[in-house]
Amino acid sequence: MQLLLRSGGQQIIIDMERADDRPLLVGQYTYRPRRLAGKVRRLVAKMWPDMPSSVLDERLTFEAMDNGRETAWGDSGSFSPRSGSTVLLGRWDEDGSVGIALHELAHEMHLRHGGYDDSDGVVREALAMLAEREAGLRRTFEREPYHSACQLIEQLEELPAFSRMAFSKRWAEVVSVTSAAGLADLINYYLDRSERLGLARWLDRLTKNVDVRDQLLARLASTSLRYSLDLRRHLIKKLVQCKPEMPVDQLMYVLDSIATLDRRYPNDDLERIINFCFAPYVPQRRRLFAFGS
């Protein structure tokens, strides 16, 4: 790991793992470069044991500029498939900067594992946020694709069937998808596993055709792409109440109707829209009347 110091038009590069233990003040934060590098290396060994040593040695640079002044790139870190990762010191404390380094290294490992070029921005950032959260960094975002990626990863990590797995298995699950809709499908899957909503059993009764199941799950994922966990739960519960003999085309139509009404009436209660669209197809609760004597 390299530390690039810039000041007054001069620059110097330091091997962080061979640096002495003197503190480095950047902005309001104090860092000990060798300790910082050690924290990154230990986490990397745990999270990605297959990461080549050359990545940390040659493709990760920490940068400190004139007490943390603004640079051409305004974020805390950056990644380039050509040159590797850069982390700007002065934006976060030492532990936070470790999280930023893991975020950027996640892009590196995504590139090396394959799928980086085929994945949309939401998936790329979701993997990076999965990694930084493993390092203890929790951030919120307003800009896209970071906002959507953060929301989807937070939902996944709320589900015990997902969060209880080792990082390597969680990483493998997320790196296997390439789109935001794929992440939504992953959330729906782990929500069903965590809470036993019956989606898998219902699909098995509905059809044995794997392609048809995949089409229906893809439509469910696209409909629920920006749903909260509560809304996903409500939607799945309504879906599995439909009789298994109901034509798949009709189920697709119901999901499309929910999405259409949601777009058309964005201020309406979405749970009511879901109930309205499923009303003709799910059993209604019986009302009990008490008769006096």
PDB file of C-alpha atoms in Angstrom, residues 26-293:
ATOM      1  CA  VAL A  26      -4.757  15.450   7.590  1.00  0.00           C
ATOM      2  CA  GLY A  27      -7.558  17.921   8.131  1.00  0.00           C
ATOM      3  CA  GLN A  28      -9.186  17.124  11.465  1.00  0.00           C
ATOM      4  CA  TYR A  29      -8.037  13.498  11.561  1.00  0.00           C
ATOM      5  CA  THR A  30      -4.856  11.793  12.708  1.00  0.00           C
ATOM      6  CA  TYR A  31      -3.604   8.614  11.033  1.00  0.00           C
ATOM      7  CA  ARG A  32      -0.843   6.116  11.662  1.00  0.00           C
ATOM      8  CA  PRO A  33      -0.062   4.837   8.142  1.00  0.00           C
ATOM      9  CA  ARG A  34       1.438   1.481   9.141  1.00  0.00           C
ATOM     10  CA  ARG A  35      -1.491   0.701  11.444  1.00  0.00           C
ATOM     11  CA  LEU A  36      -3.969   1.772   8.764  1.00  0.00           C
ATOM     12  CA  ALA A  37      -2.336  -0.524   6.221  1.00  0.00           C
ATOM     13  CA  GLY A  38      -2.351  -3.403   8.707  1.00  0.00           C
ATOM     14  CA  LYS A  39      -6.089  -3.049   9.314  1.00  0.00           C
ATOM     15  CA  VAL A  40      -6.789  -3.144   5.575  1.00  0.00           C
ATOM     16  CA  ARG A  41      -4.590  -6.179   5.004  1.00  0.00           C
ATOM     17  CA  ARG A  42      -6.186  -8.153   7.862  1.00  0.00           C
ATOM     18  CA  LEU A  43      -9.705  -7.493   6.601  1.00  0.00           C
ATOM     19  CA  VAL A  44      -8.770  -8.341   3.028  1.00  0.00           C
ATOM     20  CA  ALA A  45      -7.255 -11.656   4.139  1.00  0.00           C
ATOM     21  CA  LYS A  46     -10.531 -12.502   5.871  1.00  0.00           C
ATOM     22  CA  MET A  47     -12.894 -11.274   3.152  1.00  0.00           C
ATOM     23  CA  TRP A  48     -11.038 -12.130  -0.061  1.00  0.00           C
ATOM     24  CA  PRO A  49      -8.304 -14.702   0.667  1.00  0.00           C
ATOM     25  CA  ASP A  50      -7.826 -15.075  -3.093  1.00  0.00           C
ATOM     26  CA  MET A  51      -6.863 -11.417  -3.623  1.00  0.00           C
ATOM     27  CA  PRO A  52      -3.387 -11.291  -5.220  1.00  0.00           C
ATOM     28  CA  SER A  53      -0.812  -9.531  -3.025  1.00  0.00           C
ATOM     29  CA  SER A  54       0.020  -7.288  -5.981  1.00  0.00           C
ATOM     30  CA  VAL A  55      -3.374  -5.579  -5.612  1.00  0.00           C
ATOM     31  CA  LEU A  56      -2.517  -4.151  -2.195  1.00  0.00           C
ATOM     32  CA  ASP A  57       1.115  -3.568  -3.110  1.00  0.00           C
ATOM     33  CA  GLU A  58       0.551  -1.856  -6.446  1.00  0.00           C
ATOM     34  CA  ARG A  59      -3.105  -0.903  -6.930  1.00  0.00           C
ATOM     35  CA  LEU A  60      -4.160   0.742  -3.658  1.00  0.00           C
ATOM     36  CA  THR A  61      -3.028   4.267  -2.871  1.00  0.00           C
ATOM     37  CA  PHE A  62      -3.941   6.506   0.051  1.00  0.00           C
ATOM     38  CA  GLU A  63      -3.633  10.168  -0.782  1.00  0.00           C
ATOM     39  CA  ALA A  64      -3.180  13.202   1.486  1.00  0.00           C
ATOM     40  CA  MET A  65      -3.277  16.687  -0.004  1.00  0.00           C
ATOM     41  CA  ASP A  66      -2.693  20.011   1.750  1.00  0.00           C
ATOM     42  CA  ASN A  67      -4.625  19.111   4.908  1.00  0.00           C
ATOM     43  CA  GLY A  68      -7.400  17.371   2.997  1.00  0.00           C
ATOM     44  CA  ARG A  69      -8.343  20.128   0.547  1.00  0.00           C
ATOM     45  CA  GLU A  70     -10.719  19.339  -2.319  1.00  0.00           C
ATOM     46  CA  THR A  71      -9.422  17.313  -5.265  1.00  0.00           C
ATOM     47  CA  ALA A  72     -10.668  16.938  -8.831  1.00  0.00           C
ATOM     48  CA  TRP A  73     -12.725  13.946  -7.695  1.00  0.00           C
ATOM     49  CA  GLY A  74     -15.022  14.983  -4.877  1.00  0.00           C
ATOM     50  CA  ASP A  75     -15.723  11.608  -3.259  1.00  0.00           C
ATOM     51  CA  SER A  76     -13.784   9.791  -0.554  1.00  0.00           C
ATOM     52  CA  GLY A  77     -12.387   7.220  -2.959  1.00  0.00           C
ATOM     53  CA  SER A  78     -12.194   6.228  -6.593  1.00  0.00           C
ATOM     54  CA  PHE A  79     -11.570   3.110  -8.653  1.00  0.00           C
ATOM     55  CA  SER A  80     -10.218   2.737 -12.163  1.00  0.00           C
ATOM     56  CA  PRO A  81      -9.988  -0.663 -13.893  1.00  0.00           C
ATOM     57  CA  ARG A  82      -6.746   0.591 -15.423  1.00  0.00           C
ATOM     58  CA  SER A  83      -4.935   2.061 -12.414  1.00  0.00           C
ATOM     59  CA  GLY A  84      -6.674   0.665  -9.311  1.00  0.00           C
ATOM     60  CA  SER A  85      -8.023   2.317  -6.149  1.00  0.00           C
ATOM     61  CA  THR A  86      -7.355   5.639  -4.455  1.00  0.00           C
ATOM     62  CA  VAL A  87      -8.557   6.659  -0.981  1.00  0.00           C
ATOM     63  CA  LEU A  88      -8.489  10.308   0.053  1.00  0.00           C
ATOM     64  CA  LEU A  89      -7.476  10.883   3.661  1.00  0.00           C
ATOM     65  CA  GLY A  90      -9.030  13.733   5.602  1.00  0.00           C
ATOM     66  CA  ARG A  91     -12.650  12.805   4.875  1.00  0.00           C
ATOM     67  CA  TRP A  92     -12.993  10.011   7.456  1.00  0.00           C
ATOM     68  CA  ASP A  93     -11.139   8.921  10.547  1.00  0.00           C
ATOM     69  CA  GLU A  94      -8.758   5.972  10.375  1.00  0.00           C
ATOM     70  CA  ASP A  95     -11.424   3.256  10.692  1.00  0.00           C
ATOM     71  CA  GLY A  96     -13.714   5.057   8.260  1.00  0.00           C
ATOM     72  CA  SER A  97     -10.850   5.293   5.757  1.00  0.00           C
ATOM     73  CA  VAL A  98     -10.371   1.529   6.095  1.00  0.00           C
ATOM     74  CA  GLY A  99     -14.031   1.135   5.104  1.00  0.00           C
ATOM     75  CA  ILE A 100     -13.515   3.378   2.066  1.00  0.00           C
ATOM     76  CA  ALA A 101     -10.510   1.265   1.062  1.00  0.00           C
ATOM     77  CA  LEU A 102     -12.622  -1.905   1.293  1.00  0.00           C
ATOM     78  CA  HIS A 103     -15.304  -0.176  -0.816  1.00  0.00           C
ATOM     79  CA  GLU A 104     -12.813   0.516  -3.601  1.00  0.00           C
ATOM     80  CA  LEU A 105     -11.171  -2.904  -3.322  1.00  0.00           C
ATOM     81  CA  ALA A 106     -14.614  -4.471  -3.773  1.00  0.00           C
ATOM     82  CA  HIS A 107     -14.714  -2.910  -7.244  1.00  0.00           C
ATOM     83  CA  GLU A 108     -11.298  -4.457  -7.903  1.00  0.00           C
ATOM     84  CA  MET A 109     -12.474  -7.899  -6.824  1.00  0.00           C
ATOM     85  CA  HIS A 110     -15.716  -7.555  -8.769  1.00  0.00           C
ATOM     86  CA  LEU A 111     -13.604  -6.840 -11.849  1.00  0.00           C
ATOM     87  CA  ARG A 112     -11.382  -9.858 -11.174  1.00  0.00           C
ATOM     88  CA  HIS A 113     -14.241 -12.231 -10.369  1.00  0.00           C
ATOM     89  CA  GLY A 114     -16.027 -11.276 -13.589  1.00  0.00           C
ATOM     90  CA  GLY A 115     -19.341  -9.551 -14.226  1.00  0.00           C
ATOM     91  CA  TYR A 116     -18.119  -6.008 -13.553  1.00  0.00           C
ATOM     92  CA  ASP A 117     -18.538  -4.845 -17.145  1.00  0.00           C
ATOM     93  CA  ASP A 118     -21.975  -6.482 -17.437  1.00  0.00           C
ATOM     94  CA  SER A 119     -23.327  -5.122 -14.135  1.00  0.00           C
ATOM     95  CA  ASP A 120     -25.257  -1.902 -13.731  1.00  0.00           C
ATOM     96  CA  GLY A 121     -24.131   0.839 -11.356  1.00  0.00           C
ATOM     97  CA  VAL A 122     -26.484  -0.289  -8.596  1.00  0.00           C
ATOM     98  CA  VAL A 123     -24.933  -3.764  -8.417  1.00  0.00           C
ATOM     99  CA  ARG A 124     -21.382  -2.391  -8.570  1.00  0.00           C
ATOM    100  CA  GLU A 125     -22.061  -0.049  -5.665  1.00  0.00           C
ATOM    101  CA  ALA A 126     -24.084  -2.644  -3.739  1.00  0.00           C
ATOM    102  CA  LEU A 127     -21.063  -4.960  -3.690  1.00  0.00           C
ATOM    103  CA  ALA A 128     -18.844  -2.085  -2.569  1.00  0.00           C
ATOM    104  CA  MET A 129     -21.272  -1.214   0.240  1.00  0.00           C
ATOM    105  CA  LEU A 130     -21.460  -4.840   1.315  1.00  0.00           C
ATOM    106  CA  ALA A 131     -17.677  -4.696   1.732  1.00  0.00           C
ATOM    107  CA  GLU A 132     -17.488  -1.356   3.545  1.00  0.00           C
ATOM    108  CA  ARG A 133     -20.217  -2.425   5.963  1.00  0.00           C
ATOM    109  CA  GLU A 134     -18.127  -5.515   6.764  1.00  0.00           C
ATOM    110  CA  ALA A 135     -15.420  -3.057   7.823  1.00  0.00           C
ATOM    111  CA  GLY A 136     -17.900  -1.254  10.093  1.00  0.00           C
ATOM    112  CA  LEU A 137     -18.622   1.774   7.900  1.00  0.00           C
ATOM    113  CA  ARG A 138     -22.299   2.770   7.609  1.00  0.00           C
ATOM    114  CA  ARG A 139     -23.201   5.556   5.194  1.00  0.00           C
ATOM    115  CA  THR A 140     -26.349   7.050   3.686  1.00  0.00           C
ATOM    116  CA  PHE A 141     -26.594   8.472   0.183  1.00  0.00           C
ATOM    117  CA  GLU A 142     -28.878  10.749  -1.777  1.00  0.00           C
ATOM    118  CA  ARG A 143     -27.325  10.372  -5.249  1.00  0.00           C
ATOM    119  CA  GLU A 144     -27.952   7.451  -7.553  1.00  0.00           C
ATOM    120  CA  PRO A 145     -26.882   4.713  -7.993  1.00  0.00           C
ATOM    121  CA  TYR A 146     -25.539   4.873  -4.422  1.00  0.00           C
ATOM    122  CA  HIS A 147     -28.937   5.505  -2.796  1.00  0.00           C
ATOM    123  CA  SER A 148     -30.634   2.486  -4.402  1.00  0.00           C
ATOM    124  CA  ALA A 149     -27.611   0.267  -3.775  1.00  0.00           C
ATOM    125  CA  CYS A 150     -27.551   1.234  -0.105  1.00  0.00           C
ATOM    126  CA  GLN A 151     -31.283   0.612   0.320  1.00  0.00           C
ATOM    127  CA  LEU A 152     -31.102  -2.842  -1.276  1.00  0.00           C
ATOM    128  CA  ILE A 153     -28.027  -3.942   0.711  1.00  0.00           C
ATOM    129  CA  GLU A 154     -29.586  -2.724   3.960  1.00  0.00           C
ATOM    130  CA  GLN A 155     -32.694  -4.792   3.244  1.00  0.00           C
ATOM    131  CA  LEU A 156     -30.633  -7.901   2.485  1.00  0.00           C
ATOM    132  CA  GLU A 157     -28.656  -7.522   5.693  1.00  0.00           C
ATOM    133  CA  GLU A 158     -31.858  -7.242   7.738  1.00  0.00           C
ATOM    134  CA  LEU A 159     -32.783 -10.786   6.693  1.00  0.00           C
ATOM    135  CA  PRO A 160     -31.320 -13.497   8.961  1.00  0.00           C
ATOM    136  CA  ALA A 161     -31.084 -16.102   6.204  1.00  0.00           C
ATOM    137  CA  PHE A 162     -28.699 -13.753   4.391  1.00  0.00           C
ATOM    138  CA  SER A 163     -26.930 -11.885   7.197  1.00  0.00           C
ATOM    139  CA  ARG A 164     -25.956 -15.035   9.129  1.00  0.00           C
ATOM    140  CA  MET A 165     -23.891 -16.377   6.242  1.00  0.00           C
ATOM    141  CA  ALA A 166     -20.141 -15.830   6.078  1.00  0.00           C
ATOM    142  CA  PHE A 167     -19.015 -12.840   4.054  1.00  0.00           C
ATOM    143  CA  SER A 168     -17.708 -15.078   1.264  1.00  0.00           C
ATOM    144  CA  LYS A 169     -21.187 -16.545   0.731  1.00  0.00           C
ATOM    145  CA  ARG A 170     -22.921 -13.158   0.902  1.00  0.00           C
ATOM    146  CA  TRP A 171     -20.397 -11.792  -1.579  1.00  0.00           C
ATOM    147  CA  ALA A 172     -20.950 -14.771  -3.911  1.00  0.00           C
ATOM    148  CA  GLU A 173     -24.723 -14.221  -3.855  1.00  0.00           C
ATOM    149  CA  VAL A 174     -24.542 -10.518  -4.694  1.00  0.00           C
ATOM    150  CA  VAL A 175     -21.751 -10.871  -7.270  1.00  0.00           C
ATOM    151  CA  SER A 176     -23.889 -13.433  -9.125  1.00  0.00           C
ATOM    152  CA  VAL A 177     -26.445 -10.799 -10.182  1.00  0.00           C
ATOM    153  CA  THR A 178     -25.944  -7.991 -12.691  1.00  0.00           C
ATOM    154  CA  SER A 179     -28.919  -5.657 -12.258  1.00  0.00           C
ATOM    155  CA  ALA A 180     -30.919  -3.824  -9.619  1.00  0.00           C
ATOM    156  CA  ALA A 181     -33.864  -6.099 -10.439  1.00  0.00           C
ATOM    157  CA  GLY A 182     -31.599  -9.077  -9.731  1.00  0.00           C
ATOM    158  CA  LEU A 183     -30.889  -7.642  -6.286  1.00  0.00           C
ATOM    159  CA  ALA A 184     -34.619  -7.176  -5.691  1.00  0.00           C
ATOM    160  CA  ASP A 185     -35.154 -10.831  -6.634  1.00  0.00           C
ATOM    161  CA  LEU A 186     -32.406 -11.816  -4.176  1.00  0.00           C
ATOM    162  CA  ILE A 187     -34.162  -9.864  -1.410  1.00  0.00           C
ATOM    163  CA  ASN A 188     -37.485 -11.533  -2.202  1.00  0.00           C
ATOM    164  CA  TYR A 189     -35.797 -14.941  -2.089  1.00  0.00           C
ATOM    165  CA  TYR A 190     -34.136 -14.361   1.288  1.00  0.00           C
ATOM    166  CA  LEU A 191     -37.251 -12.720   2.696  1.00  0.00           C
ATOM    167  CA  ASP A 192     -39.182 -15.886   1.843  1.00  0.00           C
ATOM    168  CA  ARG A 193     -36.456 -18.068   3.390  1.00  0.00           C
ATOM    169  CA  SER A 194     -36.180 -15.943   6.525  1.00  0.00           C
ATOM    170  CA  GLU A 195     -39.898 -15.632   7.242  1.00  0.00           C
ATOM    171  CA  ARG A 196     -41.290 -18.716   5.483  1.00  0.00           C
ATOM    172  CA  LEU A 197     -43.860 -16.782   3.511  1.00  0.00           C
ATOM    173  CA  GLY A 198     -44.510 -19.794   1.310  1.00  0.00           C
ATOM    174  CA  LEU A 199     -43.382 -18.313  -2.014  1.00  0.00           C
ATOM    175  CA  ALA A 200     -41.174 -21.270  -2.975  1.00  0.00           C
ATOM    176  CA  ARG A 201     -43.870 -23.839  -2.127  1.00  0.00           C
ATOM    177  CA  TRP A 202     -46.533 -21.816  -3.937  1.00  0.00           C
ATOM    178  CA  LEU A 203     -44.380 -21.591  -7.077  1.00  0.00           C
ATOM    179  CA  ASP A 204     -43.826 -25.351  -6.980  1.00  0.00           C
ATOM    180  CA  ARG A 205     -47.585 -25.910  -6.945  1.00  0.00           C
ATOM    181  CA  LEU A 206     -48.148 -23.282  -9.633  1.00  0.00           C
ATOM    182  CA  THR A 207     -45.860 -24.769 -12.299  1.00  0.00           C
ATOM    183  CA  LYS A 208     -42.984 -27.178 -12.789  1.00  0.00           C
ATOM    184  CA  ASN A 209     -41.710 -25.119 -15.711  1.00  0.00           C
ATOM    185  CA  VAL A 210     -38.501 -23.418 -14.526  1.00  0.00           C
ATOM    186  CA  ASP A 211     -38.592 -20.803 -17.285  1.00  0.00           C
ATOM    187  CA  VAL A 212     -42.119 -19.771 -16.361  1.00  0.00           C
ATOM    188  CA  ARG A 213     -41.164 -19.525 -12.693  1.00  0.00           C
ATOM    189  CA  ASP A 214     -38.182 -17.356 -13.590  1.00  0.00           C
ATOM    190  CA  GLN A 215     -40.396 -15.059 -15.665  1.00  0.00           C
ATOM    191  CA  LEU A 216     -42.833 -14.634 -12.799  1.00  0.00           C
ATOM    192  CA  LEU A 217     -40.066 -14.013 -10.259  1.00  0.00           C
ATOM    193  CA  ALA A 218     -38.481 -11.468 -12.598  1.00  0.00           C
ATOM    194  CA  ARG A 219     -41.811  -9.635 -12.875  1.00  0.00           C
ATOM    195  CA  LEU A 220     -42.194  -9.752  -9.089  1.00  0.00           C
ATOM    196  CA  ALA A 221     -38.686  -8.312  -8.719  1.00  0.00           C
ATOM    197  CA  SER A 222     -39.266  -5.474 -11.195  1.00  0.00           C
ATOM    198  CA  THR A 223     -42.588  -4.601  -9.547  1.00  0.00           C
ATOM    199  CA  SER A 224     -41.051  -4.539  -6.060  1.00  0.00           C
ATOM    200  CA  LEU A 225     -37.728  -2.966  -7.093  1.00  0.00           C
ATOM    201  CA  ARG A 226     -38.028   0.063  -4.803  1.00  0.00           C
ATOM    202  CA  TYR A 227     -40.281  -1.463  -2.145  1.00  0.00           C
ATOM    203  CA  SER A 228     -39.535  -1.497   1.556  1.00  0.00           C
ATOM    204  CA  LEU A 229     -39.358  -4.872   3.282  1.00  0.00           C
ATOM    205  CA  ASP A 230     -42.865  -4.324   4.671  1.00  0.00           C
ATOM    206  CA  LEU A 231     -44.289  -3.764   1.195  1.00  0.00           C
ATOM    207  CA  ARG A 232     -42.390  -6.745  -0.225  1.00  0.00           C
ATOM    208  CA  ARG A 233     -43.784  -8.880   2.557  1.00  0.00           C
ATOM    209  CA  HIS A 234     -47.320  -7.669   1.889  1.00  0.00           C
ATOM    210  CA  LEU A 235     -47.011  -8.218  -1.875  1.00  0.00           C
ATOM    211  CA  ILE A 236     -45.669 -11.768  -1.497  1.00  0.00           C
ATOM    212  CA  LYS A 237     -48.361 -12.674   1.041  1.00  0.00           C
ATOM    213  CA  LYS A 238     -51.035 -11.529  -1.405  1.00  0.00           C
ATOM    214  CA  LEU A 239     -49.408 -13.397  -4.288  1.00  0.00           C
ATOM    215  CA  VAL A 240     -49.251 -16.737  -2.473  1.00  0.00           C
ATOM    216  CA  GLN A 241     -52.939 -16.448  -1.581  1.00  0.00           C
ATOM    217  CA  CYS A 242     -53.796 -16.771  -5.275  1.00  0.00           C
ATOM    218  CA  LYS A 243     -54.959 -20.247  -6.237  1.00  0.00           C
ATOM    219  CA  PRO A 244     -52.239 -22.336  -7.956  1.00  0.00           C
ATOM    220  CA  GLU A 245     -54.554 -22.979 -10.908  1.00  0.00           C
ATOM    221  CA  MET A 246     -54.667 -19.254 -11.702  1.00  0.00           C
ATOM    222  CA  PRO A 247     -53.095 -18.664 -15.158  1.00  0.00           C
ATOM    223  CA  VAL A 248     -49.583 -17.256 -15.009  1.00  0.00           C
ATOM    224  CA  ASP A 249     -50.518 -14.602 -17.574  1.00  0.00           C
ATOM    225  CA  GLN A 250     -53.170 -13.358 -15.168  1.00  0.00           C
ATOM    226  CA  LEU A 251     -50.642 -13.163 -12.351  1.00  0.00           C
ATOM    227  CA  MET A 252     -48.318 -11.176 -14.624  1.00  0.00           C
ATOM    228  CA  TYR A 253     -51.193  -8.841 -15.403  1.00  0.00           C
ATOM    229  CA  VAL A 254     -51.871  -8.231 -11.715  1.00  0.00           C
ATOM    230  CA  LEU A 255     -48.222  -7.368 -11.052  1.00  0.00           C
ATOM    231  CA  ASP A 256     -48.135  -5.068 -14.077  1.00  0.00           C
ATOM    232  CA  SER A 257     -51.328  -3.371 -12.900  1.00  0.00           C
ATOM    233  CA  ILE A 258     -49.777  -2.669  -9.497  1.00  0.00           C
ATOM    234  CA  ALA A 259     -46.720  -1.102 -11.130  1.00  0.00           C
ATOM    235  CA  THR A 260     -48.877   0.950 -13.523  1.00  0.00           C
ATOM    236  CA  LEU A 261     -51.157   2.304 -10.801  1.00  0.00           C
ATOM    237  CA  ASP A 262     -48.138   3.088  -8.621  1.00  0.00           C
ATOM    238  CA  ARG A 263     -46.611   5.180 -11.421  1.00  0.00           C
ATOM    239  CA  ARG A 264     -49.912   6.850 -12.238  1.00  0.00           C
ATOM    240  CA  TYR A 265     -50.819   7.669  -8.632  1.00  0.00           C
ATOM    241  CA  PRO A 266     -47.474   8.047  -6.819  1.00  0.00           C
ATOM    242  CA  ASN A 267     -49.055   9.687  -3.779  1.00  0.00           C
ATOM    243  CA  ASP A 268     -51.606   6.927  -3.173  1.00  0.00           C
ATOM    244  CA  ASP A 269     -51.128   4.293  -0.488  1.00  0.00           C
ATOM    245  CA  LEU A 270     -49.246   1.463  -2.218  1.00  0.00           C
ATOM    246  CA  GLU A 271     -50.574  -1.191   0.136  1.00  0.00           C
ATOM    247  CA  ARG A 272     -54.113  -0.218  -0.862  1.00  0.00           C
ATOM    248  CA  ILE A 273     -53.136  -0.431  -4.542  1.00  0.00           C
ATOM    249  CA  ILE A 274     -51.793  -3.948  -3.979  1.00  0.00           C
ATOM    250  CA  ASN A 275     -54.966  -4.963  -2.159  1.00  0.00           C
ATOM    251  CA  PHE A 276     -57.152  -3.489  -4.911  1.00  0.00           C
ATOM    252  CA  CYS A 277     -55.323  -5.341  -7.716  1.00  0.00           C
ATOM    253  CA  PHE A 278     -55.392  -8.694  -5.918  1.00  0.00           C
ATOM    254  CA  ALA A 279     -58.960  -8.368  -4.602  1.00  0.00           C
ATOM    255  CA  PRO A 280     -60.643 -10.393  -7.404  1.00  0.00           C
ATOM    256  CA  TYR A 281     -58.177 -13.262  -7.025  1.00  0.00           C
ATOM    257  CA  VAL A 282     -57.576 -13.860  -3.319  1.00  0.00           C
ATOM    258  CA  PRO A 283     -60.048 -15.175  -0.739  1.00  0.00           C
ATOM    259  CA  GLN A 284     -61.678 -12.406   1.254  1.00  0.00           C
ATOM    260  CA  ARG A 285     -61.891 -12.601   5.016  1.00  0.00           C
ATOM    261  CA  ARG A 286     -65.240 -13.731   6.322  1.00  0.00           C
ATOM    262  CA  ARG A 287     -67.058 -11.216   8.474  1.00  0.00           C
ATOM    263  CA  LEU A 288     -68.663 -12.495  11.643  1.00  0.00           C
ATOM    264  CA  PHE A 289     -71.908 -10.907  12.817  1.00  0.00           C
ATOM    265  CA  ALA A 290     -73.164 -11.177  16.359  1.00  0.00           C
ATOM    266  CA  PHE A 291     -76.915 -11.486  16.642  1.00  0.00           C
ATOM    267  CA  GLY A 292     -78.600 -10.457  19.844  1.00  0.00           C
ATOM    268  CA  SER A 293     -81.415 -12.535  21.309  1.00  0.00           C
TER     269      SER A 293
END
